[in-house]
Amino acid sequence: MDDEAAARVALLQGASAAAARVFTVLLTRGPISRIGIAKATGLSQAAVTKTVTPLVAAGLVDDRLGTQRAGQPGRPVSPIAVIPDALTAIGVKINVDEVIAVATDLRTGVLADERAPLRDRDPDAVVDAVAAIIATLETALGPAAARVAGIGVAVSGDVEAATGTVRESGLMGWTGVDLGERLHARLDAPVVVENDVRALTIGEHWFGIGLGTDSFAIVTIGRGIGSGLHVNGEVVEGAYGVAGEIGHLPLAAPDRICACGRRGCVEAVAASAAIADAVSKAHGRPVGIEEAARLAHDGDPAAAGAFGEAAAVIGTAIASLVNLAGPELVIIGGEGVADFDLFDAPLHAAFREHAFGAAGRCRIAVRPHTFEDWARGAAAAAIRTLVR
Amino acid sequence: MDDEAAARVALLQGASAAAARVFTVLLTRGPISRIGIAKATGLSQAAVTKTVTPLVAAGLVDDRLGTQRAGQPGRPVSPIAVIPDALTAIGVKINVDEVIAVATDLRTGVLADERAPLRDRDPDAVVDAVAAIIATLETALGPAAARVAGIGVAVSGDVEAATGTVRESGLMGWTGVDLGERLHARLDAPVVVENDVRALTIGEHWFGIGLGTDSFAIVTIGRGIGSGLHVNGEVVEGAYGVAGEIGHLPLAAPDRICACGRRGCVEAVAASAAIADAVSKAHGRPVGIEEAARLAHDGDPAAAGAFGEAAAVIGTAIASLVNLAGPELVIIGGEGVADFDLFDAPLHAAFREHAFGAAGRCRIAVRPHTFEDWARGAAAAAIRTLVR
């Protein structure tokens, strides 16, 4: 990091709670007036000005955007905003067979992106692949590479964000992998490791669809079924690092055994592998998830039935989440949404059947997140640690 | 309300966001030093002093508790605290067959309590009963009756707290009852109507077991199965007023029909009436829940089986809540805990079976809330509205 960027990071990390709140408001709602910041933070305008001055001096915030008249007559309002290029973040999404990385500005605007195949899921090989893709990305970045303030790494499974330990990842076949420490030893910038769906939720909360809503959940379908919940102003982290395990709600019949070993998990019916297994069994030969989707589209009853059963249990799971937490909006994402037409009707029917009272007013939206969006979520997780 | 109390209420309700935060910290964590308040709120010490001064002048806060030396050498620290008797709150819990009311100080310390039978569930009769018990309570209160700043009313069901409308209450047999408006027309102080479990959660969060924990859930068992969740600094309210409907997670077999009409709800197996029904069926005669518990204690296999089945589905529901929200602690309450020995082992076994990874570290505690505790929760809900 160059001296200028280091000074910016030092300022943010030494910030008082009030200053951190001001910067967060600027980051997520700017350009915004001093009055707007005061309202959003509960601080006096004098306190806001006192907080903004050093941010401006450090080149993190711009208070000379010109003046613009508010709708009402009176004094002109001069808005303040974060300078997105003041610092760079890197986000990496680790998939089973691929790593995807983006470099972003402070508002997760993408500056550069890279992807590389992952041939080996061994932690050493994955650390090598992450370090290599970041090196490639930094070369592509040019001068912005000297401003990398944090690296976020997102991986499926039970991740303890505080230590960066992946306690359990079924998809990666990992138990107790100290990914954060291994990456820390290899990389120059601070590293934060997050559960991938939680990182996506952080990204949507700070810079995406979550900005306009008080509460929302993301449910991802595909290889795994996961969820992230944002409520009361923050993403739910779980007191012991685990939350959002919608894929392991025991909503399926007890004779369906999950890859995690438990009975009746949602994933035991609704994960891609479970759908493919059901179709394979019906056809007496191995059928992959892509062929299963093709068969279902062509009207094959076994394939359509397997997707329908998966969709019903996902809809039931979403109703369960909604009955407990009552979010305003549920966003369905994940690679499974590529074939969402196969899920649509039975998913909504099951949701309507089990949603309780007014909780059923919760909107359900489908959003095809690209893997780049997931990597941006990881970058958002890294940016968030700068101001906490 | 007397003039002094009215001035206190006006001061709190006109408070800035910062002043409301300061008062909340004083209410829930006092006695506390100015430095402690500044730390907890992110305000400067000067801003804290500016906020505290009018609270002291109005008689809401005491800053003359004497000085006490902090552990370290240096200037003595003088703690500040809310004066509990500065205002009075009333909390009313409506049960199917009884109303329970308490008058409390600002920290939900009970000043007086009353209970009265409820012979009729018709909304008009219930409003009469609530008005009557409050009148009795105010007579008992003496001078503190002139300081009643708010009344909280807790009732089972889907309650829209913003309007005080009970949209659906299975236990009361109500749909769309404008309880808040009806009570408003009859009572002198502001009224807030809350779902009963949510009110209990607010009480535990502000003044109870929730004070020491970052996140917790309450699960109540008995006539109904409900839950309340406190996470990210607040009770989860639900975007559409519904949350915590753990009794309507579809975790039971689909042939179990719930009183709400849905299939496979937790309550269809685990509510008192469902347990009593199962025992009645096995014995070929009507058996109430109290006799069912006696039979189970005496080793009757049908009764023990019905409690065991209920316990297993409750444990599974708690695991589902924990997998999604990852709280630090789950408190089991409700009138059903009187016979908790009948639930204990199968409930914990089902929880262990379905809790995912580190989420399973969540502690489960049993706390026999009295109906007075529920009424105190309603009072806490009323107190909370003073500073929001």
PDB file of N, CA and C in Angstrom, chain A residues 75-155:
ATOM      1  N   ARG A  75     -31.403  28.005   1.881  1.00  0.00           N
ATOM      2  CA  ARG A  75     -29.973  27.908   1.599  1.00  0.00           C
ATOM      3  C   ARG A  75     -29.670  26.726   0.689  1.00  0.00           C
ATOM      4  N   PRO A  76     -28.685  26.891  -0.193  1.00  0.00           N
ATOM      5  CA  PRO A  76     -28.335  25.764  -1.036  1.00  0.00           C
ATOM      6  C   PRO A  76     -27.700  24.657  -0.189  1.00  0.00           C
ATOM      7  N   VAL A  77     -27.882  23.426  -0.624  1.00  0.00           N
ATOM      8  CA  VAL A  77     -27.381  22.269   0.102  1.00  0.00           C
ATOM      9  C   VAL A  77     -26.133  21.781  -0.611  1.00  0.00           C
ATOM     10  N   SER A  78     -25.033  21.579   0.124  1.00  0.00           N
ATOM     11  CA  SER A  78     -23.907  21.029  -0.620  1.00  0.00           C
ATOM     12  C   SER A  78     -23.637  19.601  -0.184  1.00  0.00           C
ATOM     13  N   PRO A  79     -23.804  18.691  -1.114  1.00  0.00           N
ATOM     14  CA  PRO A  79     -23.724  17.274  -0.797  1.00  0.00           C
ATOM     15  C   PRO A  79     -22.265  16.815  -0.654  1.00  0.00           C
ATOM     16  N   ILE A  80     -22.095  15.742   0.087  1.00  0.00           N
ATOM     17  CA  ILE A  80     -20.785  15.151   0.337  1.00  0.00           C
ATOM     18  C   ILE A  80     -20.840  13.709  -0.139  1.00  0.00           C
ATOM     19  N   ALA A  81     -19.709  13.204  -0.640  1.00  0.00           N
ATOM     20  CA  ALA A  81     -19.699  11.815  -1.085  1.00  0.00           C
ATOM     21  C   ALA A  81     -18.322  11.208  -0.867  1.00  0.00           C
ATOM     22  N   VAL A  82     -18.312   9.900  -0.760  1.00  0.00           N
ATOM     23  CA  VAL A  82     -17.055   9.158  -0.716  1.00  0.00           C
ATOM     24  C   VAL A  82     -16.384   9.246  -2.088  1.00  0.00           C
ATOM     25  N   ILE A  83     -15.067   9.318  -2.108  1.00  0.00           N
ATOM     26  CA  ILE A  83     -14.318   9.226  -3.372  1.00  0.00           C
ATOM     27  C   ILE A  83     -14.035   7.742  -3.603  1.00  0.00           C
ATOM     28  N   PRO A  84     -14.764   7.131  -4.531  1.00  0.00           N
ATOM     29  CA  PRO A  84     -14.687   5.669  -4.626  1.00  0.00           C
ATOM     30  C   PRO A  84     -13.262   5.148  -4.835  1.00  0.00           C
ATOM     31  N   ASP A  85     -12.464   5.890  -5.624  1.00  0.00           N
ATOM     32  CA  ASP A  85     -11.124   5.397  -5.946  1.00  0.00           C
ATOM     33  C   ASP A  85     -10.109   5.594  -4.828  1.00  0.00           C
ATOM     34  N   ALA A  86     -10.539   6.149  -3.701  1.00  0.00           N
ATOM     35  CA  ALA A  86      -9.590   6.433  -2.624  1.00  0.00           C
ATOM     36  C   ALA A  86      -8.899   5.160  -2.116  1.00  0.00           C
ATOM     37  N   LEU A  87      -9.642   4.064  -2.142  1.00  0.00           N
ATOM     38  CA  LEU A  87      -9.065   2.778  -1.749  1.00  0.00           C
ATOM     39  C   LEU A  87      -9.601   1.690  -2.676  1.00  0.00           C
ATOM     40  N   THR A  88      -8.869   0.594  -2.753  1.00  0.00           N
ATOM     41  CA  THR A  88      -9.269  -0.544  -3.590  1.00  0.00           C
ATOM     42  C   THR A  88      -9.550  -1.743  -2.682  1.00  0.00           C
ATOM     43  N   ALA A  89     -10.543  -2.531  -3.057  1.00  0.00           N
ATOM     44  CA  ALA A  89     -10.794  -3.788  -2.349  1.00  0.00           C
ATOM     45  C   ALA A  89     -10.702  -4.934  -3.344  1.00  0.00           C
ATOM     46  N   ILE A  90     -10.370  -6.104  -2.851  1.00  0.00           N
ATOM     47  CA  ILE A  90     -10.369  -7.293  -3.709  1.00  0.00           C
ATOM     48  C   ILE A  90     -11.329  -8.314  -3.113  1.00  0.00           C
ATOM     49  N   GLY A  91     -12.136  -8.922  -3.968  1.00  0.00           N
ATOM     50  CA  GLY A  91     -13.049  -9.968  -3.529  1.00  0.00           C
ATOM     51  C   GLY A  91     -12.793 -11.240  -4.319  1.00  0.00           C
ATOM     52  N   VAL A  92     -12.724 -12.363  -3.621  1.00  0.00           N
ATOM     53  CA  VAL A  92     -12.479 -13.647  -4.288  1.00  0.00           C
ATOM     54  C   VAL A  92     -13.578 -14.612  -3.888  1.00  0.00           C
ATOM     55  N   LYS A  93     -14.190 -15.265  -4.868  1.00  0.00           N
ATOM     56  CA  LYS A  93     -15.167 -16.321  -4.595  1.00  0.00           C
ATOM     57  C   LYS A  93     -14.517 -17.641  -4.961  1.00  0.00           C
ATOM     58  N   ILE A  94     -14.480 -18.534  -3.997  1.00  0.00           N
ATOM     59  CA  ILE A  94     -13.920 -19.872  -4.258  1.00  0.00           C
ATOM     60  C   ILE A  94     -15.065 -20.813  -4.591  1.00  0.00           C
ATOM     61  N   ASN A  95     -15.064 -21.338  -5.803  1.00  0.00           N
ATOM     62  CA  ASN A  95     -16.021 -22.380  -6.157  1.00  0.00           C
ATOM     63  C   ASN A  95     -15.320 -23.735  -6.131  1.00  0.00           C
ATOM     64  N   VAL A  96     -16.097 -24.788  -6.351  1.00  0.00           N
ATOM     65  CA  VAL A  96     -15.500 -26.133  -6.322  1.00  0.00           C
ATOM     66  C   VAL A  96     -14.440 -26.278  -7.408  1.00  0.00           C
ATOM     67  N   ASP A  97     -14.672 -25.655  -8.551  1.00  0.00           N
ATOM     68  CA  ASP A  97     -13.815 -25.917  -9.706  1.00  0.00           C
ATOM     69  C   ASP A  97     -13.204 -24.643 -10.292  1.00  0.00           C
ATOM     70  N   GLU A  98     -13.329 -23.531  -9.574  1.00  0.00           N
ATOM     71  CA  GLU A  98     -12.934 -22.260 -10.160  1.00  0.00           C
ATOM     72  C   GLU A  98     -12.752 -21.217  -9.056  1.00  0.00           C
ATOM     73  N   VAL A  99     -11.802 -20.281  -9.268  1.00  0.00           N
ATOM     74  CA  VAL A  99     -11.782 -19.086  -8.404  1.00  0.00           C
ATOM     75  C   VAL A  99     -12.080 -17.868  -9.269  1.00  0.00           C
ATOM     76  N   ILE A 100     -12.907 -16.966  -8.735  1.00  0.00           N
ATOM     77  CA  ILE A 100     -13.276 -15.743  -9.441  1.00  0.00           C
ATOM     78  C   ILE A 100     -12.858 -14.583  -8.540  1.00  0.00           C
ATOM     79  N   ALA A 101     -12.201 -13.594  -9.133  1.00  0.00           N
ATOM     80  CA  ALA A 101     -11.731 -12.466  -8.330  1.00  0.00           C
ATOM     81  C   ALA A 101     -12.084 -11.158  -9.014  1.00  0.00           C
ATOM     82  N   VAL A 102     -12.449 -10.173  -8.197  1.00  0.00           N
ATOM     83  CA  VAL A 102     -12.657  -8.817  -8.717  1.00  0.00           C
ATOM     84  C   VAL A 102     -11.886  -7.840  -7.846  1.00  0.00           C
ATOM     85  N   ALA A 103     -11.410  -6.780  -8.484  1.00  0.00           N
ATOM     86  CA  ALA A 103     -10.912  -5.627  -7.736  1.00  0.00           C
ATOM     87  C   ALA A 103     -11.969  -4.555  -7.886  1.00  0.00           C
ATOM     88  N   THR A 104     -12.294  -3.906  -6.774  1.00  0.00           N
ATOM     89  CA  THR A 104     -13.368  -2.905  -6.830  1.00  0.00           C
ATOM     90  C   THR A 104     -12.918  -1.618  -6.143  1.00  0.00           C
ATOM     91  N   ASP A 105     -13.674  -0.559  -6.410  1.00  0.00           N
ATOM     92  CA  ASP A 105     -13.476   0.664  -5.639  1.00  0.00           C
ATOM     93  C   ASP A 105     -14.277   0.542  -4.341  1.00  0.00           C
ATOM     94  N   LEU A 106     -14.328   1.623  -3.583  1.00  0.00           N
ATOM     95  CA  LEU A 106     -14.974   1.578  -2.257  1.00  0.00           C
ATOM     96  C   LEU A 106     -16.477   1.342  -2.318  1.00  0.00           C
ATOM     97  N   ARG A 107     -17.064   1.529  -3.491  1.00  0.00           N
ATOM     98  CA  ARG A 107     -18.502   1.259  -3.621  1.00  0.00           C
ATOM     99  C   ARG A 107     -18.750  -0.010  -4.417  1.00  0.00           C
ATOM    100  N   THR A 108     -17.782  -0.897  -4.421  1.00  0.00           N
ATOM    101  CA  THR A 108     -17.800  -2.181  -5.157  1.00  0.00           C
ATOM    102  C   THR A 108     -18.030  -2.017  -6.657  1.00  0.00           C
ATOM    103  N   GLY A 109     -17.671  -0.861  -7.200  1.00  0.00           N
ATOM    104  CA  GLY A 109     -17.602  -0.740  -8.659  1.00  0.00           C
ATOM    105  C   GLY A 109     -16.409  -1.562  -9.147  1.00  0.00           C
ATOM    106  N   VAL A 110     -16.619  -2.408 -10.147  1.00  0.00           N
ATOM    107  CA  VAL A 110     -15.566  -3.344 -10.562  1.00  0.00           C
ATOM    108  C   VAL A 110     -14.508  -2.640 -11.407  1.00  0.00           C
ATOM    109  N   LEU A 111     -13.245  -2.747 -10.982  1.00  0.00           N
ATOM    110  CA  LEU A 111     -12.117  -2.164 -11.709  1.00  0.00           C
ATOM    111  C   LEU A 111     -11.437  -3.197 -12.607  1.00  0.00           C
ATOM    112  N   ALA A 112     -11.443  -4.432 -12.178  1.00  0.00           N
ATOM    113  CA  ALA A 112     -10.806  -5.506 -12.951  1.00  0.00           C
ATOM    114  C   ALA A 112     -11.357  -6.826 -12.463  1.00  0.00           C
ATOM    115  N   ASP A 113     -11.378  -7.826 -13.316  1.00  0.00           N
ATOM    116  CA  ASP A 113     -11.823  -9.144 -12.874  1.00  0.00           C
ATOM    117  C   ASP A 113     -11.034 -10.252 -13.555  1.00  0.00           C
ATOM    118  N   GLU A 114     -10.938 -11.370 -12.870  1.00  0.00           N
ATOM    119  CA  GLU A 114     -10.184 -12.515 -13.367  1.00  0.00           C
ATOM    120  C   GLU A 114     -10.901 -13.779 -12.934  1.00  0.00           C
ATOM    121  N   ARG A 115     -10.758 -14.845 -13.708  1.00  0.00           N
ATOM    122  CA  ARG A 115     -11.198 -16.145 -13.219  1.00  0.00           C
ATOM    123  C   ARG A 115     -10.178 -17.202 -13.616  1.00  0.00           C
ATOM    124  N   ALA A 116     -10.059 -18.233 -12.821  1.00  0.00           N
ATOM    125  CA  ALA A 116      -9.077 -19.282 -13.105  1.00  0.00           C
ATOM    126  C   ALA A 116      -9.636 -20.612 -12.624  1.00  0.00           C
ATOM    127  N   PRO A 117      -9.361 -21.690 -13.385  1.00  0.00           N
ATOM    128  CA  PRO A 117      -9.858 -23.000 -12.952  1.00  0.00           C
ATOM    129  C   PRO A 117      -9.169 -23.442 -11.654  1.00  0.00           C
ATOM    130  N   LEU A 118      -9.887 -24.210 -10.865  1.00  0.00           N
ATOM    131  CA  LEU A 118      -9.328 -24.772  -9.636  1.00  0.00           C
ATOM    132  C   LEU A 118      -9.313 -26.280  -9.820  1.00  0.00           C
ATOM    133  N   ARG A 119      -8.107 -26.852  -9.934  1.00  0.00           N
ATOM    134  CA  ARG A 119      -8.044 -28.277 -10.273  1.00  0.00           C
ATOM    135  C   ARG A 119      -8.002 -29.163  -9.042  1.00  0.00           C
ATOM    136  N   ASP A 120      -7.788 -28.542  -7.890  1.00  0.00           N
ATOM    137  CA  ASP A 120      -7.538 -29.337  -6.689  1.00  0.00           C
ATOM    138  C   ASP A 120      -8.179 -28.602  -5.517  1.00  0.00           C
ATOM    139  N   ARG A 121      -8.940 -29.330  -4.677  1.00  0.00           N
ATOM    140  CA  ARG A 121      -9.597 -28.665  -3.563  1.00  0.00           C
ATOM    141  C   ARG A 121      -8.774 -28.700  -2.275  1.00  0.00           C
ATOM    142  N   ASP A 122      -7.586 -29.269  -2.363  1.00  0.00           N
ATOM    143  CA  ASP A 122      -6.703 -29.285  -1.202  1.00  0.00           C
ATOM    144  C   ASP A 122      -6.426 -27.840  -0.763  1.00  0.00           C
ATOM    145  N   PRO A 123      -6.503 -27.560   0.549  1.00  0.00           N
ATOM    146  CA  PRO A 123      -6.324 -26.176   1.006  1.00  0.00           C
ATOM    147  C   PRO A 123      -5.042 -25.516   0.486  1.00  0.00           C
ATOM    148  N   ASP A 124      -3.925 -26.264   0.444  1.00  0.00           N
ATOM    149  CA  ASP A 124      -2.680 -25.671  -0.065  1.00  0.00           C
ATOM    150  C   ASP A 124      -2.840 -25.210  -1.511  1.00  0.00           C
ATOM    151  N   ALA A 125      -3.465 -26.063  -2.316  1.00  0.00           N
ATOM    152  CA  ALA A 125      -3.664 -25.725  -3.726  1.00  0.00           C
ATOM    153  C   ALA A 125      -4.594 -24.519  -3.866  1.00  0.00           C
ATOM    154  N   VAL A 126      -5.613 -24.446  -3.006  1.00  0.00           N
ATOM    155  CA  VAL A 126      -6.560 -23.336  -3.083  1.00  0.00           C
ATOM    156  C   VAL A 126      -5.875 -22.027  -2.682  1.00  0.00           C
ATOM    157  N   VAL A 127      -5.060 -22.085  -1.636  1.00  0.00           N
ATOM    158  CA  VAL A 127      -4.319 -20.883  -1.217  1.00  0.00           C
ATOM    159  C   VAL A 127      -3.407 -20.421  -2.359  1.00  0.00           C
ATOM    160  N   ASP A 128      -2.727 -21.371  -3.002  1.00  0.00           N
ATOM    161  CA  ASP A 128      -1.892 -21.019  -4.162  1.00  0.00           C
ATOM    162  C   ASP A 128      -2.723 -20.332  -5.248  1.00  0.00           C
ATOM    163  N   ALA A 129      -3.879 -20.915  -5.546  1.00  0.00           N
ATOM    164  CA  ALA A 129      -4.720 -20.369  -6.624  1.00  0.00           C
ATOM    165  C   ALA A 129      -5.220 -18.965  -6.273  1.00  0.00           C
ATOM    166  N   VAL A 130      -5.593 -18.753  -5.005  1.00  0.00           N
ATOM    167  CA  VAL A 130      -6.064 -17.426  -4.587  1.00  0.00           C
ATOM    168  C   VAL A 130      -4.925 -16.414  -4.686  1.00  0.00           C
ATOM    169  N   ALA A 131      -3.749 -16.783  -4.193  1.00  0.00           N
ATOM    170  CA  ALA A 131      -2.605 -15.870  -4.257  1.00  0.00           C
ATOM    171  C   ALA A 131      -2.268 -15.547  -5.710  1.00  0.00           C
ATOM    172  N   ALA A 132      -2.324 -16.558  -6.576  1.00  0.00           N
ATOM    173  CA  ALA A 132      -1.972 -16.354  -7.986  1.00  0.00           C
ATOM    174  C   ALA A 132      -2.965 -15.429  -8.677  1.00  0.00           C
ATOM    175  N   ILE A 133      -4.267 -15.636  -8.428  1.00  0.00           N
ATOM    176  CA  ILE A 133      -5.263 -14.813  -9.120  1.00  0.00           C
ATOM    177  C   ILE A 133      -5.190 -13.366  -8.618  1.00  0.00           C
ATOM    178  N   ILE A 134      -4.855 -13.179  -7.350  1.00  0.00           N
ATOM    179  CA  ILE A 134      -4.719 -11.815  -6.827  1.00  0.00           C
ATOM    180  C   ILE A 134      -3.508 -11.131  -7.462  1.00  0.00           C
ATOM    181  N   ALA A 135      -2.413 -11.882  -7.652  1.00  0.00           N
ATOM    182  CA  ALA A 135      -1.227 -11.313  -8.303  1.00  0.00           C
ATOM    183  C   ALA A 135      -1.574 -10.873  -9.729  1.00  0.00           C
ATOM    184  N   THR A 136      -2.292 -11.719 -10.454  1.00  0.00           N
ATOM    185  CA  THR A 136      -2.707 -11.378 -11.826  1.00  0.00           C
ATOM    186  C   THR A 136      -3.571 -10.127 -11.830  1.00  0.00           C
ATOM    187  N   LEU A 137      -4.511 -10.098 -10.880  1.00  0.00           N
ATOM    188  CA  LEU A 137      -5.429  -8.973 -10.779  1.00  0.00           C
ATOM    189  C   LEU A 137      -4.672  -7.683 -10.489  1.00  0.00           C
ATOM    190  N   GLU A 138      -3.687  -7.744  -9.613  1.00  0.00           N
ATOM    191  CA  GLU A 138      -2.949  -6.541  -9.235  1.00  0.00           C
ATOM    192  C   GLU A 138      -2.126  -6.013 -10.410  1.00  0.00           C
ATOM    193  N   THR A 139      -1.626  -6.924 -11.225  1.00  0.00           N
ATOM    194  CA  THR A 139      -0.921  -6.496 -12.438  1.00  0.00           C
ATOM    195  C   THR A 139      -1.887  -5.744 -13.353  1.00  0.00           C
ATOM    196  N   ALA A 140      -3.069  -6.309 -13.506  1.00  0.00           N
ATOM    197  CA  ALA A 140      -4.063  -5.668 -14.380  1.00  0.00           C
ATOM    198  C   ALA A 140      -4.527  -4.321 -13.838  1.00  0.00           C
ATOM    199  N   LEU A 141      -4.456  -4.162 -12.505  1.00  0.00           N
ATOM    200  CA  LEU A 141      -5.000  -2.966 -11.866  1.00  0.00           C
ATOM    201  C   LEU A 141      -4.198  -1.707 -12.127  1.00  0.00           C
ATOM    202  N   GLY A 142      -2.905  -1.830 -12.279  1.00  0.00           N
ATOM    203  CA  GLY A 142      -2.068  -0.631 -12.408  1.00  0.00           C
ATOM    204  C   GLY A 142      -1.958   0.100 -11.087  1.00  0.00           C
ATOM    205  N   PRO A 143      -2.039   1.436 -11.120  1.00  0.00           N
ATOM    206  CA  PRO A 143      -1.804   2.234  -9.911  1.00  0.00           C
ATOM    207  C   PRO A 143      -2.757   1.891  -8.755  1.00  0.00           C
ATOM    208  N   ALA A 144      -3.994   1.477  -9.083  1.00  0.00           N
ATOM    209  CA  ALA A 144      -4.961   1.163  -8.028  1.00  0.00           C
ATOM    210  C   ALA A 144      -4.489  -0.001  -7.158  1.00  0.00           C
ATOM    211  N   ALA A 145      -3.518  -0.787  -7.666  1.00  0.00           N
ATOM    212  CA  ALA A 145      -2.996  -1.919  -6.895  1.00  0.00           C
ATOM    213  C   ALA A 145      -2.268  -1.434  -5.643  1.00  0.00           C
ATOM    214  N   ALA A 146      -1.784  -0.196  -5.667  1.00  0.00           N
ATOM    215  CA  ALA A 146      -1.086   0.344  -4.490  1.00  0.00           C
ATOM    216  C   ALA A 146      -2.072   0.822  -3.426  1.00  0.00           C
ATOM    217  N   ARG A 147      -3.358   0.713  -3.715  1.00  0.00           N
ATOM    218  CA  ARG A 147      -4.363   1.182  -2.756  1.00  0.00           C
ATOM    219  C   ARG A 147      -5.248   0.049  -2.237  1.00  0.00           C
ATOM    220  N   VAL A 148      -4.783  -1.200  -2.400  1.00  0.00           N
ATOM    221  CA  VAL A 148      -5.591  -2.333  -1.935  1.00  0.00           C
ATOM    222  C   VAL A 148      -5.613  -2.346  -0.407  1.00  0.00           C
ATOM    223  N   ALA A 149      -6.779  -2.094   0.154  1.00  0.00           N
ATOM    224  CA  ALA A 149      -6.896  -1.926   1.605  1.00  0.00           C
ATOM    225  C   ALA A 149      -7.406  -3.189   2.287  1.00  0.00           C
ATOM    226  N   GLY A 150      -7.941  -4.126   1.507  1.00  0.00           N
ATOM    227  CA  GLY A 150      -8.476  -5.322   2.119  1.00  0.00           C
ATOM    228  C   GLY A 150      -8.879  -6.342   1.073  1.00  0.00           C
ATOM    229  N   ILE A 151      -8.821  -7.602   1.478  1.00  0.00           N
ATOM    230  CA  ILE A 151      -9.179  -8.703   0.584  1.00  0.00           C
ATOM    231  C   ILE A 151     -10.251  -9.533   1.266  1.00  0.00           C
ATOM    232  N   GLY A 152     -11.365  -9.756   0.578  1.00  0.00           N
ATOM    233  CA  GLY A 152     -12.422 -10.611   1.096  1.00  0.00           C
ATOM    234  C   GLY A 152     -12.434 -11.916   0.322  1.00  0.00           C
ATOM    235  N   VAL A 153     -12.562 -13.012   1.043  1.00  0.00           N
ATOM    236  CA  VAL A 153     -12.588 -14.328   0.394  1.00  0.00           C
ATOM    237  C   VAL A 153     -13.865 -15.031   0.830  1.00  0.00           C
ATOM    238  N   ALA A 154     -14.661 -15.462  -0.138  1.00  0.00           N
ATOM    239  CA  ALA A 154     -15.952 -16.083   0.161  1.00  0.00           C
ATOM    240  C   ALA A 154     -15.915 -17.551  -0.214  1.00  0.00           C
ATOM    241  N   VAL A 155     -16.377 -18.370   0.705  1.00  0.00           N
ATOM    242  CA  VAL A 155     -16.382 -19.814   0.457  1.00  0.00           C
ATOM    243  C   VAL A 155     -17.635 -20.405   1.099  1.00  0.00           C
TER     244      VAL A 155
END
